[in-house]
Amino acid sequence: MRIIDLRSDTVTHPTVEMRKAIAEAEVGDDVFGEDPTVNKLEAMAAERLGKEAAVYVASGSMANLVAGLTHCQRGDEAIMGTEAHIFHNEVGSFSALGGINVRTVPNDSEGRLDPNAVEAAIRPDNIHQPRTALICLENTQNRCSGAVLDAEYTEAIGRIAHDNDAALHIDGARIFNAAVALEAPVSELVKDVDSVTFCLSKGLSCPIGSIIVGSEDYILEARRWRKMVGGSMRQVGVIAAAGLVALDNMVERLAEDHANARKLAHGLAEIPGISIDPESLPTNLVFFDVEREDRAELHAKLVERGVKGGSPDQKRWRYVTHYGITESDIDYTLETVREVFTNGG
Ligand SMILES: *Cc1c(COP(=O)(O)O)cnc(C)c1O
């Protein structure tokens, strides 16, 4: 049966070229700094993001945790959006493992935090209060329809952070989607940022891996925290090799995923029972509301017919386009959704 898996861009499989690079990867002990493939990937990532250094980690969640631990002392506070992935989807790691107090400020529908609200949330120098050590933004902002933050906005928040002796971190799990959507070099988007994390394992299609970038000193310290959380790996060039292929060949093609997402969103907008604003979806994440009570049945029927994604018990559904989903898969998806929605759950 034809399967169209739109649950997430994490379901992508490594490309043929990646599998070949994996098989042929030169390796060494990365904890000794001796894995040439990892060293090459870290140097390439730092260069692409316009930072001095980078460190390779197992996952996006580990990347954000290590980044937070490196910026903050126990009892410090980190400001982030009410819709932040770090706040909702990383098991409370900042507080559980870092002793970091998390303070949220509302995200607007564009994924932004009001700069005045951020400024107002920064703590005064007062022995009763935690110190504001960190501000976190997310680009693209997953739960805000994959909204994209531009360079000017990020710069404005960077200024607020630095004027107040705090650091600015970007959870850039999908930062390359933002760069492609804005047609801007990714380094522009993170110019005034102290640390950025990004995932190789999502739209870039690697099997595993994320990267943290920042200054030389910051990354040196991050290596200690990575070791502490058990994230230092040995002959890890075998997976880092896929990352080199990803940075070379898989970035520009994200535009195809965005085009497919746009086509999907406009098609869904024509189907009765679905409410969606296609213009509010700039990247590969397609969010829509299913205005029907039989959504569990609809969901089950769609899955039965190979269209995976959405949710049996929630009104808000998400379909994600990615490498491996073609334009013809989008046509099939739209046909199938239309039929299932017309004939009932
Ligand atoms: C996926 C994601 C992460 C981290 O993901 P892992 O599954 O731990 O690799 C972090 N932030 C955002 C916004 C994400 O979408």
mmCIF file of C-alpha atoms and ligand atoms in Angstrom:
data_model
loop_
_atom_site.group_PDB
_atom_site.id
_atom_site.type_symbol
_atom_site.label_atom_id
_atom_site.label_comp_id
_atom_site.label_asym_id
_atom_site.label_seq_id
_atom_site.Cartn_x
_atom_site.Cartn_y
_atom_site.Cartn_z
ATOM 1 C CA MET A 1 0.000 0.000 0.000
ATOM 2 C CA ARG A 2 1.100 3.550 -0.713
ATOM 3 C CA ILE A 3 2.130 5.221 2.552
ATOM 4 C CA ILE A 4 2.326 8.999 2.814
ATOM 5 C CA ASP A 5 3.869 9.656 6.206
ATOM 6 C CA LEU A 6 3.180 13.278 7.080
ATOM 7 C CA ARG A 7 3.562 12.885 10.852
ATOM 8 C CA SER A 8 6.920 14.660 10.997
ATOM 9 C CA ASP A 9 10.101 15.426 9.069
ATOM 10 C CA THR A 10 11.859 13.191 11.622
ATOM 11 C CA VAL A 11 10.616 10.158 9.647
ATOM 12 C CA THR A 12 13.011 10.934 6.764
ATOM 13 C CA HIS A 13 15.458 8.186 5.822
ATOM 14 C CA PRO A 14 19.115 8.798 4.950
ATOM 15 C CA THR A 15 19.798 9.248 1.229
ATOM 16 C CA VAL A 16 21.776 6.772 -0.881
ATOM 17 C CA GLU A 17 24.668 9.222 -0.823
ATOM 18 C CA MET A 18 24.511 9.395 2.984
ATOM 19 C CA ARG A 19 24.564 5.604 3.282
ATOM 20 C CA LYS A 20 27.634 5.534 1.057
ATOM 21 C CA ALA A 21 29.334 8.280 3.101
ATOM 22 C CA ILE A 22 28.475 6.370 6.287
ATOM 23 C CA ALA A 23 30.055 3.186 4.914
ATOM 24 C CA GLU A 24 33.230 4.965 3.907
ATOM 25 C CA ALA A 25 33.580 7.386 6.833
ATOM 26 C CA GLU A 26 37.018 7.931 8.306
ATOM 27 C CA VAL A 27 36.727 7.670 12.087
ATOM 28 C CA GLY A 28 38.667 8.185 15.320
ATOM 29 C CA ASP A 29 37.938 8.692 19.013
ATOM 30 C CA ASP A 30 35.878 11.875 19.096
ATOM 31 C CA VAL A 31 36.272 12.286 22.882
ATOM 32 C CA PHE A 32 40.001 12.680 22.128
ATOM 33 C CA GLY A 33 39.044 15.127 19.353
ATOM 34 C CA GLU A 34 40.380 12.603 16.842
ATOM 35 C CA ASP A 35 37.425 11.815 14.620
ATOM 36 C CA PRO A 36 38.253 13.564 11.330
ATOM 37 C CA THR A 37 34.687 13.289 10.021
ATOM 38 C CA VAL A 38 33.195 14.882 13.136
ATOM 39 C CA ASN A 39 35.870 17.586 13.107
ATOM 40 C CA LYS A 40 35.025 18.350 9.511
ATOM 41 C CA LEU A 41 31.288 18.468 10.216
ATOM 42 C CA GLU A 42 31.745 20.755 13.230
ATOM 43 C CA ALA A 43 33.979 23.124 11.237
ATOM 44 C CA MET A 44 31.505 23.172 8.363
ATOM 45 C CA ALA A 45 28.542 23.853 10.661
ATOM 46 C CA ALA A 46 30.366 26.696 12.439
ATOM 47 C CA GLU A 47 31.274 28.206 9.090
ATOM 48 C CA ARG A 48 27.722 27.958 7.703
ATOM 49 C CA LEU A 49 26.241 29.628 10.770
ATOM 50 C CA GLY A 50 28.990 32.241 10.959
ATOM 51 C CA LYS A 51 30.225 31.200 14.413
ATOM 52 C CA GLU A 52 33.675 30.255 15.695
ATOM 53 C CA ALA A 53 33.011 26.682 16.751
ATOM 54 C CA ALA A 54 30.518 23.830 16.919
ATOM 55 C CA VAL A 55 29.931 20.611 18.824
ATOM 56 C CA TYR A 56 28.063 17.538 17.588
ATOM 57 C CA VAL A 57 25.447 15.947 19.880
ATOM 58 C CA ALA A 58 22.965 13.094 19.725
ATOM 59 C CA SER A 59 19.670 14.996 19.493
ATOM 60 C CA GLY A 60 18.003 18.392 19.423
ATOM 61 C CA SER A 61 16.846 17.977 23.007
ATOM 62 C CA MET A 62 20.384 17.233 24.134
ATOM 63 C CA ALA A 63 21.637 20.205 22.122
ATOM 64 C CA ASN A 64 19.240 22.606 23.851
ATOM 65 C CA LEU A 65 19.973 21.101 27.271
ATOM 66 C CA VAL A 66 23.742 21.366 26.842
ATOM 67 C CA ALA A 67 23.355 24.907 25.472
ATOM 68 C CA GLY A 68 21.259 25.904 28.502
ATOM 69 C CA LEU A 69 23.608 24.249 30.999
ATOM 70 C CA THR A 70 26.531 26.085 29.412
ATOM 71 C CA HIS A 71 24.834 29.504 29.661
ATOM 72 C CA CYS A 72 23.203 29.204 33.092
ATOM 73 C CA GLN A 73 24.168 28.533 36.697
ATOM 74 C CA ARG A 74 21.768 26.746 39.071
ATOM 75 C CA GLY A 75 19.058 29.209 40.110
ATOM 76 C CA ASP A 76 19.442 31.357 37.015
ATOM 77 C CA GLU A 77 16.415 32.105 34.896
ATOM 78 C CA ALA A 78 15.810 31.568 31.177
ATOM 79 C CA ILE A 79 13.104 33.536 29.360
ATOM 80 C CA MET A 80 11.329 31.795 26.475
ATOM 81 C CA GLY A 81 8.010 31.712 24.634
ATOM 82 C CA THR A 82 4.848 30.105 25.997
ATOM 83 C CA GLU A 83 4.964 27.909 22.866
ATOM 84 C CA ALA A 84 8.663 27.013 23.092
ATOM 85 C CA HIS A 85 9.659 23.427 22.327
ATOM 86 C CA ILE A 86 12.113 23.618 25.260
ATOM 87 C CA PHE A 87 9.199 24.521 27.545
ATOM 88 C CA HIS A 88 6.716 21.924 26.285
ATOM 89 C CA ASN A 89 8.548 19.028 24.695
ATOM 90 C CA GLU A 90 11.880 18.478 26.398
ATOM 91 C CA VAL A 91 10.601 16.928 29.626
ATOM 92 C CA GLY A 92 11.416 19.981 31.733
ATOM 93 C CA SER A 93 15.134 19.315 31.297
ATOM 94 C CA PHE A 94 16.228 22.889 32.011
ATOM 95 C CA SER A 95 14.738 22.746 35.502
ATOM 96 C CA ALA A 96 15.178 19.028 36.195
ATOM 97 C CA LEU A 97 18.822 18.768 35.198
ATOM 98 C CA GLY A 98 20.039 22.374 35.147
ATOM 99 C CA GLY A 99 18.259 23.940 38.120
ATOM 100 C CA ILE A 100 17.261 26.629 35.633
ATOM 101 C CA ASN A 101 14.071 28.558 36.321
ATOM 102 C CA VAL A 102 12.017 28.925 33.144
ATOM 103 C CA ARG A 103 9.969 32.082 32.704
ATOM 104 C CA THR A 104 7.592 32.290 29.767
ATOM 105 C CA VAL A 105 6.455 35.293 27.745
ATOM 106 C CA PRO A 106 3.564 34.902 25.244
ATOM 107 C CA ASN A 107 4.393 33.970 21.652
ATOM 108 C CA ASP A 108 2.287 35.826 19.100
ATOM 109 C CA SER A 109 0.985 34.043 15.991
ATOM 110 C CA GLU A 110 4.166 35.054 14.129
ATOM 111 C CA GLY A 111 6.245 33.116 16.661
ATOM 112 C CA ARG A 112 7.622 36.289 18.210
ATOM 113 C CA LEU A 113 7.950 37.485 21.766
ATOM 114 C CA ASP A 114 7.040 41.149 22.251
ATOM 115 C CA PRO A 115 10.391 42.877 22.868
ATOM 116 C CA ASN A 116 8.779 45.041 25.571
ATOM 117 C CA ALA A 117 7.478 41.943 27.340
ATOM 118 C CA VAL A 118 10.938 40.360 27.164
ATOM 119 C CA GLU A 119 12.499 43.493 28.609
ATOM 120 C CA ALA A 120 9.882 43.620 31.362
ATOM 121 C CA ALA A 121 10.565 39.973 32.256
ATOM 122 C CA ILE A 122 14.267 40.577 32.856
ATOM 123 C CA ARG A 123 14.972 40.529 36.586
ATOM 124 C CA PRO A 124 16.395 43.462 38.481
ATOM 125 C CA ASP A 125 19.559 42.963 40.509
ATOM 126 C CA ASN A 126 17.903 41.851 43.741
ATOM 127 C CA ILE A 127 18.978 39.091 46.128
ATOM 128 C CA HIS A 128 15.418 37.759 46.313
ATOM 129 C CA GLN A 129 15.208 37.028 42.611
ATOM 130 C CA PRO A 130 16.854 34.687 40.154
ATOM 131 C CA ARG A 131 19.288 36.175 37.650
ATOM 132 C CA THR A 132 18.141 36.369 34.051
ATOM 133 C CA ALA A 133 20.990 34.599 32.280
ATOM 134 C CA LEU A 134 19.370 33.554 29.024
ATOM 135 C CA ILE A 135 16.710 34.410 26.471
ATOM 136 C CA CYS A 136 15.624 31.675 24.051
ATOM 137 C CA LEU A 137 13.933 32.091 20.683
ATOM 138 C CA GLU A 138 12.813 29.311 18.334
ATOM 139 C CA ASN A 139 13.274 29.534 14.549
ATOM 140 C CA THR A 140 11.240 28.163 12.905
ATOM 141 C CA GLN A 141 8.692 28.317 15.734
ATOM 142 C CA ASN A 142 7.066 24.898 15.522
ATOM 143 C CA ARG A 143 3.879 25.440 17.553
ATOM 144 C CA CYS A 144 3.261 28.824 15.860
ATOM 145 C CA SER A 145 2.675 27.202 12.454
ATOM 146 C CA GLY A 146 6.397 26.984 11.714
ATOM 147 C CA ALA A 147 6.688 30.784 11.788
ATOM 148 C CA VAL A 148 9.942 32.304 10.641
ATOM 149 C CA LEU A 149 11.905 34.939 12.594
ATOM 150 C CA ASP A 150 13.860 37.374 10.442
ATOM 151 C CA ALA A 151 17.301 38.836 11.102
ATOM 152 C CA GLU A 152 16.026 42.258 12.239
ATOM 153 C CA TYR A 153 13.748 40.801 14.891
ATOM 154 C CA THR A 154 16.437 38.468 16.202
ATOM 155 C CA GLU A 155 18.883 41.354 16.317
ATOM 156 C CA ALA A 156 16.434 43.421 18.400
ATOM 157 C CA ILE A 157 16.079 40.625 20.965
ATOM 158 C CA GLY A 158 19.861 40.139 20.925
ATOM 159 C CA ARG A 159 20.314 43.786 21.839
ATOM 160 C CA ILE A 160 17.924 43.449 24.787
ATOM 161 C CA ALA A 161 19.732 40.321 25.994
ATOM 162 C CA HIS A 162 23.201 41.817 25.735
ATOM 163 C CA ASP A 163 22.224 45.172 27.292
ATOM 164 C CA ASN A 164 21.145 43.134 30.308
ATOM 165 C CA ASP A 165 24.127 40.773 30.574
ATOM 166 C CA ALA A 166 22.086 37.840 29.326
ATOM 167 C CA ALA A 167 22.805 35.533 26.397
ATOM 168 C CA LEU A 168 20.556 34.817 23.414
ATOM 169 C CA HIS A 169 20.023 31.213 22.346
ATOM 170 C CA ILE A 170 18.145 30.068 19.263
ATOM 171 C CA ASP A 171 16.492 26.680 19.179
ATOM 172 C CA GLY A 172 17.017 26.372 15.455
ATOM 173 C CA ALA A 173 15.918 22.751 15.018
ATOM 174 C CA ARG A 174 14.594 23.904 11.602
ATOM 175 C CA ILE A 175 16.721 27.057 11.125
ATOM 176 C CA PHE A 176 17.580 26.015 7.563
ATOM 177 C CA ASN A 177 13.869 25.989 6.724
ATOM 178 C CA ALA A 178 13.746 29.584 7.977
ATOM 179 C CA ALA A 179 16.754 30.557 5.866
ATOM 180 C CA VAL A 180 15.250 28.954 2.752
ATOM 181 C CA ALA A 181 11.841 30.576 3.377
ATOM 182 C CA LEU A 182 13.439 34.012 3.826
ATOM 183 C CA GLU A 183 15.940 33.424 1.011
ATOM 184 C CA ALA A 184 18.613 34.659 3.414
ATOM 185 C CA PRO A 185 21.932 33.083 4.379
ATOM 186 C CA VAL A 186 21.455 31.214 7.653
ATOM 187 C CA SER A 187 24.400 33.130 9.164
ATOM 188 C CA GLU A 188 22.411 36.395 8.727
ATOM 189 C CA LEU A 189 19.580 35.032 10.857
ATOM 190 C CA VAL A 190 21.835 34.254 13.820
ATOM 191 C CA LYS A 191 24.303 37.133 13.634
ATOM 192 C CA ASP A 192 23.670 38.523 17.102
ATOM 193 C CA VAL A 193 23.048 35.206 18.761
ATOM 194 C CA ASP A 194 25.353 33.545 21.296
ATOM 195 C CA SER A 195 24.358 29.948 20.611
ATOM 196 C CA VAL A 196 22.271 28.111 18.047
ATOM 197 C CA THR A 197 21.203 24.484 17.943
ATOM 198 C CA PHE A 198 19.965 22.734 14.826
ATOM 199 C CA CYS A 199 18.828 19.258 13.863
ATOM 200 C CA LEU A 200 20.388 17.203 11.099
ATOM 201 C CA SER A 201 17.747 14.540 11.700
ATOM 202 C CA LYS A 202 14.649 16.394 10.469
ATOM 203 C CA GLY A 203 14.269 17.920 7.004
ATOM 204 C CA LEU A 204 17.997 17.463 6.400
ATOM 205 C CA SER A 205 17.293 13.715 6.505
ATOM 206 C CA CYS A 206 20.182 12.399 8.599
ATOM 207 C CA PRO A 207 19.418 9.352 10.742
ATOM 208 C CA ILE A 208 20.740 11.009 13.940
ATOM 209 C CA GLY A 209 22.389 14.164 15.179
ATOM 210 C CA SER A 210 22.238 17.817 16.121
ATOM 211 C CA ILE A 211 24.787 20.592 16.421
ATOM 212 C CA ILE A 212 25.416 23.498 18.782
ATOM 213 C CA VAL A 213 27.350 26.487 17.476
ATOM 214 C CA GLY A 214 28.832 29.451 19.342
ATOM 215 C CA SER A 215 32.127 31.076 20.292
ATOM 216 C CA GLU A 216 35.295 29.042 20.763
ATOM 217 C CA ASP A 217 35.164 29.420 24.582
ATOM 218 C CA TYR A 218 31.470 28.661 24.781
ATOM 219 C CA ILE A 219 31.788 25.458 22.753
ATOM 220 C CA LEU A 220 34.781 24.325 24.817
ATOM 221 C CA GLU A 221 32.602 24.634 27.924
ATOM 222 C CA ALA A 222 29.694 22.934 26.124
ATOM 223 C CA ARG A 223 31.973 19.925 25.528
ATOM 224 C CA ARG A 224 32.307 19.508 29.300
ATOM 225 C CA TRP A 225 28.512 19.585 29.741
ATOM 226 C CA ARG A 226 28.023 17.177 26.852
ATOM 227 C CA LYS A 227 30.396 14.785 28.630
ATOM 228 C CA MET A 228 28.489 15.252 31.896
ATOM 229 C CA VAL A 229 25.130 14.331 30.370
ATOM 230 C CA GLY A 230 26.673 11.249 28.779
ATOM 231 C CA GLY A 231 26.579 12.658 25.292
ATOM 232 C CA SER A 232 30.205 12.258 24.250
ATOM 233 C CA MET A 233 30.517 9.520 21.659
ATOM 234 C CA ARG A 234 33.541 7.726 20.225
ATOM 235 C CA GLN A 235 33.885 6.712 16.543
ATOM 236 C CA VAL A 236 30.888 8.834 15.743
ATOM 237 C CA GLY A 237 32.128 9.790 12.296
ATOM 238 C CA VAL A 238 29.934 6.911 11.098
ATOM 239 C CA ILE A 239 26.877 9.078 11.651
ATOM 240 C CA ALA A 240 28.496 12.499 11.283
ATOM 241 C CA ALA A 241 29.338 11.523 7.689
ATOM 242 C CA ALA A 242 25.646 11.857 6.834
ATOM 243 C CA GLY A 243 25.722 15.394 8.233
ATOM 244 C CA LEU A 244 28.361 16.461 5.727
ATOM 245 C CA VAL A 245 26.152 15.231 2.886
ATOM 246 C CA ALA A 246 23.173 17.010 4.470
ATOM 247 C CA LEU A 247 24.877 20.410 4.696
ATOM 248 C CA ASP A 248 26.110 20.103 1.116
ATOM 249 C CA ASN A 249 23.056 18.663 -0.625
ATOM 250 C CA MET A 250 19.935 18.804 1.501
ATOM 251 C CA VAL A 251 19.544 22.480 2.401
ATOM 252 C CA GLU A 252 18.471 24.086 -0.878
ATOM 253 C CA ARG A 253 16.005 21.305 -1.588
ATOM 254 C CA LEU A 254 13.955 22.291 1.502
ATOM 255 C CA ALA A 255 12.307 24.738 -0.937
ATOM 256 C CA GLU A 256 10.594 21.692 -2.522
ATOM 257 C CA ASP A 257 9.125 20.757 0.863
ATOM 258 C CA HIS A 258 7.854 24.314 1.268
ATOM 259 C CA ALA A 259 6.282 24.246 -2.210
ATOM 260 C CA ASN A 260 4.628 20.909 -1.421
ATOM 261 C CA ALA A 261 3.373 22.295 1.893
ATOM 262 C CA ARG A 262 1.899 25.303 0.094
ATOM 263 C CA LYS A 263 0.148 23.058 -2.421
ATOM 264 C CA LEU A 264 -1.154 20.839 0.367
ATOM 265 C CA ALA A 265 -2.407 23.833 2.387
ATOM 266 C CA HIS A 266 -4.229 25.395 -0.582
ATOM 267 C CA GLY A 267 -5.779 22.024 -1.459
ATOM 268 C CA LEU A 268 -6.935 21.388 2.108
ATOM 269 C CA ALA A 269 -8.509 24.864 2.176
ATOM 270 C CA GLU A 270 -10.950 23.669 -0.540
ATOM 271 C CA ILE A 271 -12.213 20.730 1.522
ATOM 272 C CA PRO A 272 -15.377 21.302 3.606
ATOM 273 C CA GLY A 273 -14.792 20.603 7.299
ATOM 274 C CA ILE A 274 -11.227 21.869 7.236
ATOM 275 C CA SER A 275 -10.245 25.335 8.284
ATOM 276 C CA ILE A 276 -6.816 26.573 7.387
ATOM 277 C CA ASP A 277 -5.052 29.815 6.491
ATOM 278 C CA PRO A 278 -2.524 28.774 3.821
ATOM 279 C CA GLU A 279 -0.852 32.191 3.922
ATOM 280 C CA SER A 280 0.141 31.683 7.557
ATOM 281 C CA LEU A 281 2.258 28.598 6.794
ATOM 282 C CA PRO A 282 5.662 29.710 5.507
ATOM 283 C CA THR A 283 7.615 26.443 5.748
ATOM 284 C CA ASN A 284 7.021 22.676 5.766
ATOM 285 C CA LEU A 285 4.581 22.504 8.689
ATOM 286 C CA VAL A 286 0.921 22.487 7.667
ATOM 287 C CA PHE A 287 -1.452 23.109 10.586
ATOM 288 C CA PHE A 288 -5.222 23.021 10.165
ATOM 289 C CA ASP A 289 -8.394 22.590 12.199
ATOM 290 C CA VAL A 290 -10.741 19.678 11.607
ATOM 291 C CA GLU A 291 -14.175 21.139 12.316
ATOM 292 C CA ARG A 292 -15.871 17.752 12.673
ATOM 293 C CA GLU A 293 -16.915 15.622 15.597
ATOM 294 C CA ASP A 294 -16.067 12.329 13.835
ATOM 295 C CA ARG A 295 -12.368 13.170 13.665
ATOM 296 C CA ALA A 296 -11.281 9.922 15.310
ATOM 297 C CA GLU A 297 -13.049 7.960 12.542
ATOM 298 C CA LEU A 298 -11.707 10.268 9.826
ATOM 299 C CA HIS A 299 -8.211 9.860 11.217
ATOM 300 C CA ALA A 300 -8.532 6.055 11.327
ATOM 301 C CA LYS A 301 -9.811 5.934 7.716
ATOM 302 C CA LEU A 302 -6.981 8.125 6.474
ATOM 303 C CA VAL A 303 -4.377 5.992 8.227
ATOM 304 C CA GLU A 304 -6.040 2.873 6.792
ATOM 305 C CA ARG A 305 -5.551 4.399 3.351
ATOM 306 C CA GLY A 306 -1.920 5.232 4.017
ATOM 307 C CA VAL A 307 -2.161 8.921 4.894
ATOM 308 C CA LYS A 308 -0.464 9.303 8.256
ATOM 309 C CA GLY A 309 -0.539 12.466 10.354
ATOM 310 C CA GLY A 310 -3.041 14.518 12.324
ATOM 311 C CA SER A 311 -4.631 13.305 15.503
ATOM 312 C CA PRO A 312 -7.695 11.215 16.439
ATOM 313 C CA ASP A 313 -8.560 13.319 19.482
ATOM 314 C CA GLN A 314 -7.538 16.872 18.650
ATOM 315 C CA LYS A 315 -9.109 19.494 16.476
ATOM 316 C CA ARG A 316 -5.749 20.883 15.416
ATOM 317 C CA TRP A 317 -3.917 18.608 12.992
ATOM 318 C CA ARG A 318 -0.412 18.863 11.603
ATOM 319 C CA TYR A 319 0.895 17.463 8.324
ATOM 320 C CA VAL A 320 4.617 17.850 7.643
ATOM 321 C CA THR A 321 6.228 17.704 4.199
ATOM 322 C CA HIS A 322 9.785 16.417 3.845
ATOM 323 C CA TYR A 323 12.325 14.583 1.719
ATOM 324 C CA GLY A 324 10.598 11.510 0.294
ATOM 325 C CA ILE A 325 7.218 13.242 -0.076
ATOM 326 C CA THR A 326 6.683 14.136 -3.722
ATOM 327 C CA GLU A 327 4.226 16.414 -5.446
ATOM 328 C CA SER A 328 2.318 13.338 -6.570
ATOM 329 C CA ASP A 329 2.084 12.226 -2.917
ATOM 330 C CA ILE A 330 0.443 15.581 -2.191
ATOM 331 C CA ASP A 331 -2.094 14.976 -4.984
ATOM 332 C CA TYR A 332 -2.842 11.525 -3.567
ATOM 333 C CA THR A 333 -3.171 12.963 -0.045
ATOM 334 C CA LEU A 334 -5.606 15.662 -1.174
ATOM 335 C CA GLU A 335 -7.691 13.145 -3.127
ATOM 336 C CA THR A 336 -7.798 10.797 -0.162
ATOM 337 C CA VAL A 337 -8.649 13.485 2.395
ATOM 338 C CA ARG A 338 -11.393 14.820 0.127
ATOM 339 C CA GLU A 339 -12.935 11.364 -0.307
ATOM 340 C CA VAL A 340 -12.746 10.435 3.348
ATOM 341 C CA PHE A 341 -14.168 13.792 4.444
ATOM 342 C CA THR A 342 -16.968 13.554 1.847
ATOM 343 C CA ASN A 343 -17.976 9.980 2.649
ATOM 344 C CA GLY A 344 -17.669 10.411 6.401
ATOM 345 C CA GLY A 345 -15.625 8.677 9.041
HETATM 346 C C1 LIG B 1 12.507 18.508 17.050
HETATM 347 C C2 LIG B 1 12.781 19.738 17.812
HETATM 348 C C3 LIG B 1 13.754 19.787 18.825
HETATM 349 C C4 LIG B 1 14.574 18.628 19.312
HETATM 350 O O1 LIG B 1 14.357 17.450 18.841
HETATM 351 P P1 LIG B 1 14.930 15.992 19.120
HETATM 352 O O2 LIG B 1 13.758 15.172 18.779
HETATM 353 O O3 LIG B 1 15.348 15.898 20.522
HETATM 354 O O4 LIG B 1 16.057 15.833 18.178
HETATM 355 C C5 LIG B 1 13.967 20.990 19.442
HETATM 356 N N1 LIG B 1 13.281 22.084 19.102
HETATM 357 C C6 LIG B 1 12.349 22.085 18.133
HETATM 358 C C7 LIG B 1 11.661 23.353 17.775
HETATM 359 C C8 LIG B 1 12.062 20.916 17.462
HETATM 360 O O5 LIG B 1 11.128 20.915 16.510
#
